Amino acid sequence: VQLQASGGGLVQAGGSLRLSCAASGRTFSSYVMAWFRQAPGKKREFVAAISRSASSTYYADSVKGRFTISRDNAKNTVYLQMNSLKPEDTAVYYCAAGWAVRYTQSAYDYWGQGTQVTVSS
């Protein structure tokens, strides 16, 4: 599966952005989907994940209550709605596809190219 992330940009603290990740192929609904992020000089970290049917979602503590992951299997797309953004949310955001919900990037087989999110104070 090929993944294409979009929707990043520059936003002021307290603002919102919605990221999208479009997948190619007809097996999108077979994958667990996740978002990770990597800030300058830091390791890539887990942000959120969603089960195949969207019945279960998982979040890092740092974004819980502010970010919402969702998916539309008919459109082969996963989303990340980000509200109440903080400067520490500044990072390149990556979408990923895998077979099971894990909080480590090694568990995901396919990755998008990343989209930059910058939050100004």
PDB file of C-alpha atoms in Angstrom:
ATOM      1  CA  VAL A   1       0.000   0.000   0.000  1.00  0.00           C
ATOM      2  CA  GLN A   2       1.229   3.525  -0.760  1.00  0.00           C
ATOM      3  CA  LEU A   3       0.414   6.362   1.605  1.00  0.00           C
ATOM      4  CA  GLN A   4       0.216  10.096   0.872  1.00  0.00           C
ATOM      5  CA  ALA A   5      -0.058  12.491   3.794  1.00  0.00           C
ATOM      6  CA  SER A   6      -1.300  16.047   3.447  1.00  0.00           C
ATOM      7  CA  GLY A   7      -2.834  18.906   5.408  1.00  0.00           C
ATOM      8  CA  GLY A   8       0.119  20.223   7.341  1.00  0.00           C
ATOM      9  CA  GLY A   9       0.896  23.899   7.649  1.00  0.00           C
ATOM     10  CA  LEU A  10       1.602  26.824   9.927  1.00  0.00           C
ATOM     11  CA  VAL A  11      -0.923  27.599  12.651  1.00  0.00           C
ATOM     12  CA  GLN A  12      -0.967  29.692  15.801  1.00  0.00           C
ATOM     13  CA  ALA A  13      -1.091  28.097  19.217  1.00  0.00           C
ATOM     14  CA  GLY A  14      -4.661  27.159  20.073  1.00  0.00           C
ATOM     15  CA  GLY A  15      -5.554  26.611  16.447  1.00  0.00           C
ATOM     16  CA  SER A  16      -6.571  23.497  14.563  1.00  0.00           C
ATOM     17  CA  LEU A  17      -5.447  21.453  11.582  1.00  0.00           C
ATOM     18  CA  ARG A  18      -6.715  18.292   9.981  1.00  0.00           C
ATOM     19  CA  LEU A  19      -4.236  15.904   8.436  1.00  0.00           C
ATOM     20  CA  SER A  20      -5.242  13.391   5.799  1.00  0.00           C
ATOM     21  CA  CYS A  21      -3.519  10.259   4.602  1.00  0.00           C
ATOM     22  CA  ALA A  22      -4.757   8.717   1.374  1.00  0.00           C
ATOM     23  CA  ALA A  23      -3.893   5.096   0.649  1.00  0.00           C
ATOM     24  CA  SER A  24      -3.688   3.351  -2.675  1.00  0.00           C
ATOM     25  CA  GLY A  25      -4.883  -0.164  -3.259  1.00  0.00           C
ATOM     26  CA  ARG A  26      -7.972  -2.112  -2.327  1.00  0.00           C
ATOM     27  CA  THR A  27      -6.812  -3.508   1.005  1.00  0.00           C
ATOM     28  CA  PHE A  28      -6.877  -0.327   3.089  1.00  0.00           C
ATOM     29  CA  SER A  29      -9.469  -1.735   5.473  1.00  0.00           C
ATOM     30  CA  SER A  30      -7.115  -4.634   6.257  1.00  0.00           C
ATOM     31  CA  TYR A  31      -4.627  -2.367   7.963  1.00  0.00           C
ATOM     32  CA  VAL A  32      -4.381  -0.772  11.326  1.00  0.00           C
ATOM     33  CA  MET A  33      -3.516   2.875  10.699  1.00  0.00           C
ATOM     34  CA  ALA A  34      -1.429   5.180  12.829  1.00  0.00           C
ATOM     35  CA  TRP A  35       0.116   8.616  13.000  1.00  0.00           C
ATOM     36  CA  PHE A  36       3.609   9.276  14.280  1.00  0.00           C
ATOM     37  CA  ARG A  37       5.546  12.519  14.511  1.00  0.00           C
ATOM     38  CA  GLN A  38       9.158  13.572  14.626  1.00  0.00           C
ATOM     39  CA  ALA A  39      10.339  16.901  15.959  1.00  0.00           C
ATOM     40  CA  PRO A  40      13.774  18.278  15.092  1.00  0.00           C
ATOM     41  CA  GLY A  41      16.479  16.459  17.022  1.00  0.00           C
ATOM     42  CA  LYS A  42      14.034  13.979  18.533  1.00  0.00           C
ATOM     43  CA  LYS A  43      13.034  10.415  17.868  1.00  0.00           C
ATOM     44  CA  ARG A  44       9.883   9.599  15.970  1.00  0.00           C
ATOM     45  CA  GLU A  45       7.040   9.075  18.430  1.00  0.00           C
ATOM     46  CA  PHE A  46       3.605   7.518  18.392  1.00  0.00           C
ATOM     47  CA  VAL A  47       0.659   9.901  18.220  1.00  0.00           C
ATOM     48  CA  ALA A  48      -2.482   7.870  17.540  1.00  0.00           C
ATOM     49  CA  ALA A  49      -3.759   4.639  16.022  1.00  0.00           C
ATOM     50  CA  ILE A  50      -7.079   3.278  14.846  1.00  0.00           C
ATOM     51  CA  SER A  51      -8.316  -0.267  14.357  1.00  0.00           C
ATOM     52  CA  ARG A  52      -9.432  -1.665  11.007  1.00  0.00           C
ATOM     53  CA  SER A  53     -13.121  -1.048  11.611  1.00  0.00           C
ATOM     54  CA  ALA A  54     -12.536   2.225  13.491  1.00  0.00           C
ATOM     55  CA  SER A  55     -14.106   0.681  16.574  1.00  0.00           C
ATOM     56  CA  SER A  56     -11.013   1.364  18.694  1.00  0.00           C
ATOM     57  CA  THR A  57      -8.656   4.322  18.887  1.00  0.00           C
ATOM     58  CA  TYR A  58      -5.450   4.861  20.825  1.00  0.00           C
ATOM     59  CA  TYR A  59      -3.605   8.040  21.737  1.00  0.00           C
ATOM     60  CA  ALA A  60      -0.367   9.202  23.239  1.00  0.00           C
ATOM     61  CA  ASP A  61      -0.933  10.919  26.569  1.00  0.00           C
ATOM     62  CA  SER A  62       0.462  14.149  25.159  1.00  0.00           C
ATOM     63  CA  VAL A  63      -2.364  14.484  22.613  1.00  0.00           C
ATOM     64  CA  LYS A  64      -5.257  12.768  24.381  1.00  0.00           C
ATOM     65  CA  GLY A  65      -8.299  15.018  24.455  1.00  0.00           C
ATOM     66  CA  ARG A  66      -6.922  17.308  21.745  1.00  0.00           C
ATOM     67  CA  PHE A  67      -6.375  15.025  18.736  1.00  0.00           C
ATOM     68  CA  THR A  68      -8.850  12.670  17.098  1.00  0.00           C
ATOM     69  CA  ILE A  69      -7.967   9.909  14.662  1.00  0.00           C
ATOM     70  CA  SER A  70     -10.604   8.619  12.270  1.00  0.00           C
ATOM     71  CA  ARG A  71     -10.802   6.700   9.020  1.00  0.00           C
ATOM     72  CA  ASP A  72     -13.085   6.317   6.043  1.00  0.00           C
ATOM     73  CA  ASN A  73     -12.544   2.892   4.518  1.00  0.00           C
ATOM     74  CA  ALA A  74     -14.702   3.776   1.523  1.00  0.00           C
ATOM     75  CA  LYS A  75     -12.313   6.621   0.720  1.00  0.00           C
ATOM     76  CA  ASN A  76      -9.119   4.774   1.724  1.00  0.00           C
ATOM     77  CA  THR A  77      -8.248   7.678   3.982  1.00  0.00           C
ATOM     78  CA  VAL A  78      -7.237   8.170   7.594  1.00  0.00           C
ATOM     79  CA  TYR A  79      -7.474  11.543   9.302  1.00  0.00           C
ATOM     80  CA  LEU A  80      -5.954  13.278  12.283  1.00  0.00           C
ATOM     81  CA  GLN A  81      -7.954  16.193  13.629  1.00  0.00           C
ATOM     82  CA  MET A  82      -5.687  18.325  15.799  1.00  0.00           C
ATOM     83  CA  ASN A  83      -7.239  20.925  18.082  1.00  0.00           C
ATOM     84  CA  SER A  84      -5.788  23.211  20.747  1.00  0.00           C
ATOM     85  CA  LEU A  85      -2.398  22.961  19.106  1.00  0.00           C
ATOM     86  CA  LYS A  86       0.698  23.806  21.118  1.00  0.00           C
ATOM     87  CA  PRO A  87       4.191  24.816  19.974  1.00  0.00           C
ATOM     88  CA  GLU A  88       5.433  21.433  21.214  1.00  0.00           C
ATOM     89  CA  ASP A  89       3.222  19.762  18.601  1.00  0.00           C
ATOM     90  CA  THR A  90       5.548  21.132  15.908  1.00  0.00           C
ATOM     91  CA  ALA A  91       6.901  18.168  13.969  1.00  0.00           C
ATOM     92  CA  VAL A  92       6.755  16.243  10.742  1.00  0.00           C
ATOM     93  CA  TYR A  93       3.719  13.993  10.926  1.00  0.00           C
ATOM     94  CA  TYR A  94       3.762  10.573   9.292  1.00  0.00           C
ATOM     95  CA  CYS A  95       0.963   8.143   8.633  1.00  0.00           C
ATOM     96  CA  ALA A  96       1.666   4.429   8.776  1.00  0.00           C
ATOM     97  CA  ALA A  97      -0.064   1.141   8.063  1.00  0.00           C
ATOM     98  CA  GLY A  98       0.441  -2.102   9.922  1.00  0.00           C
ATOM     99  CA  TRP A  99      -1.149  -5.312  11.071  1.00  0.00           C
ATOM    100  CA  ALA A 100      -1.603  -4.660  14.769  1.00  0.00           C
ATOM    101  CA  VAL A 101      -1.850  -1.659  17.043  1.00  0.00           C
ATOM    102  CA  ARG A 102       1.580  -1.006  18.454  1.00  0.00           C
ATOM    103  CA  TYR A 103       3.182   2.131  19.825  1.00  0.00           C
ATOM    104  CA  THR A 104       6.527   1.504  18.159  1.00  0.00           C
ATOM    105  CA  GLN A 105       7.312   2.447  14.571  1.00  0.00           C
ATOM    106  CA  SER A 106       8.937  -0.924  13.864  1.00  0.00           C
ATOM    107  CA  ALA A 107       5.489  -2.544  13.923  1.00  0.00           C
ATOM    108  CA  TYR A 108       4.329  -0.623  10.857  1.00  0.00           C
ATOM    109  CA  ASP A 109       5.247  -1.758   7.389  1.00  0.00           C
ATOM    110  CA  TYR A 110       4.191   1.157   5.226  1.00  0.00           C
ATOM    111  CA  TRP A 111       4.824   4.872   5.672  1.00  0.00           C
ATOM    112  CA  GLY A 112       3.745   8.096   4.060  1.00  0.00           C
ATOM    113  CA  GLN A 113       6.218  10.821   3.194  1.00  0.00           C
ATOM    114  CA  GLY A 114       5.339  13.122   6.100  1.00  0.00           C
ATOM    115  CA  THR A 115       3.726  16.506   6.337  1.00  0.00           C
ATOM    116  CA  GLN A 116       5.121  19.446   8.315  1.00  0.00           C
ATOM    117  CA  VAL A 117       3.078  20.949  11.126  1.00  0.00           C
ATOM    118  CA  THR A 118       4.400  24.150  12.676  1.00  0.00           C
ATOM    119  CA  VAL A 119       2.687  25.765  15.646  1.00  0.00           C
ATOM    120  CA  SER A 120       3.751  29.305  16.480  1.00  0.00           C
ATOM    121  CA  SER A 121       3.465  30.751  19.975  1.00  0.00           C
TER     122      SER A 121
END
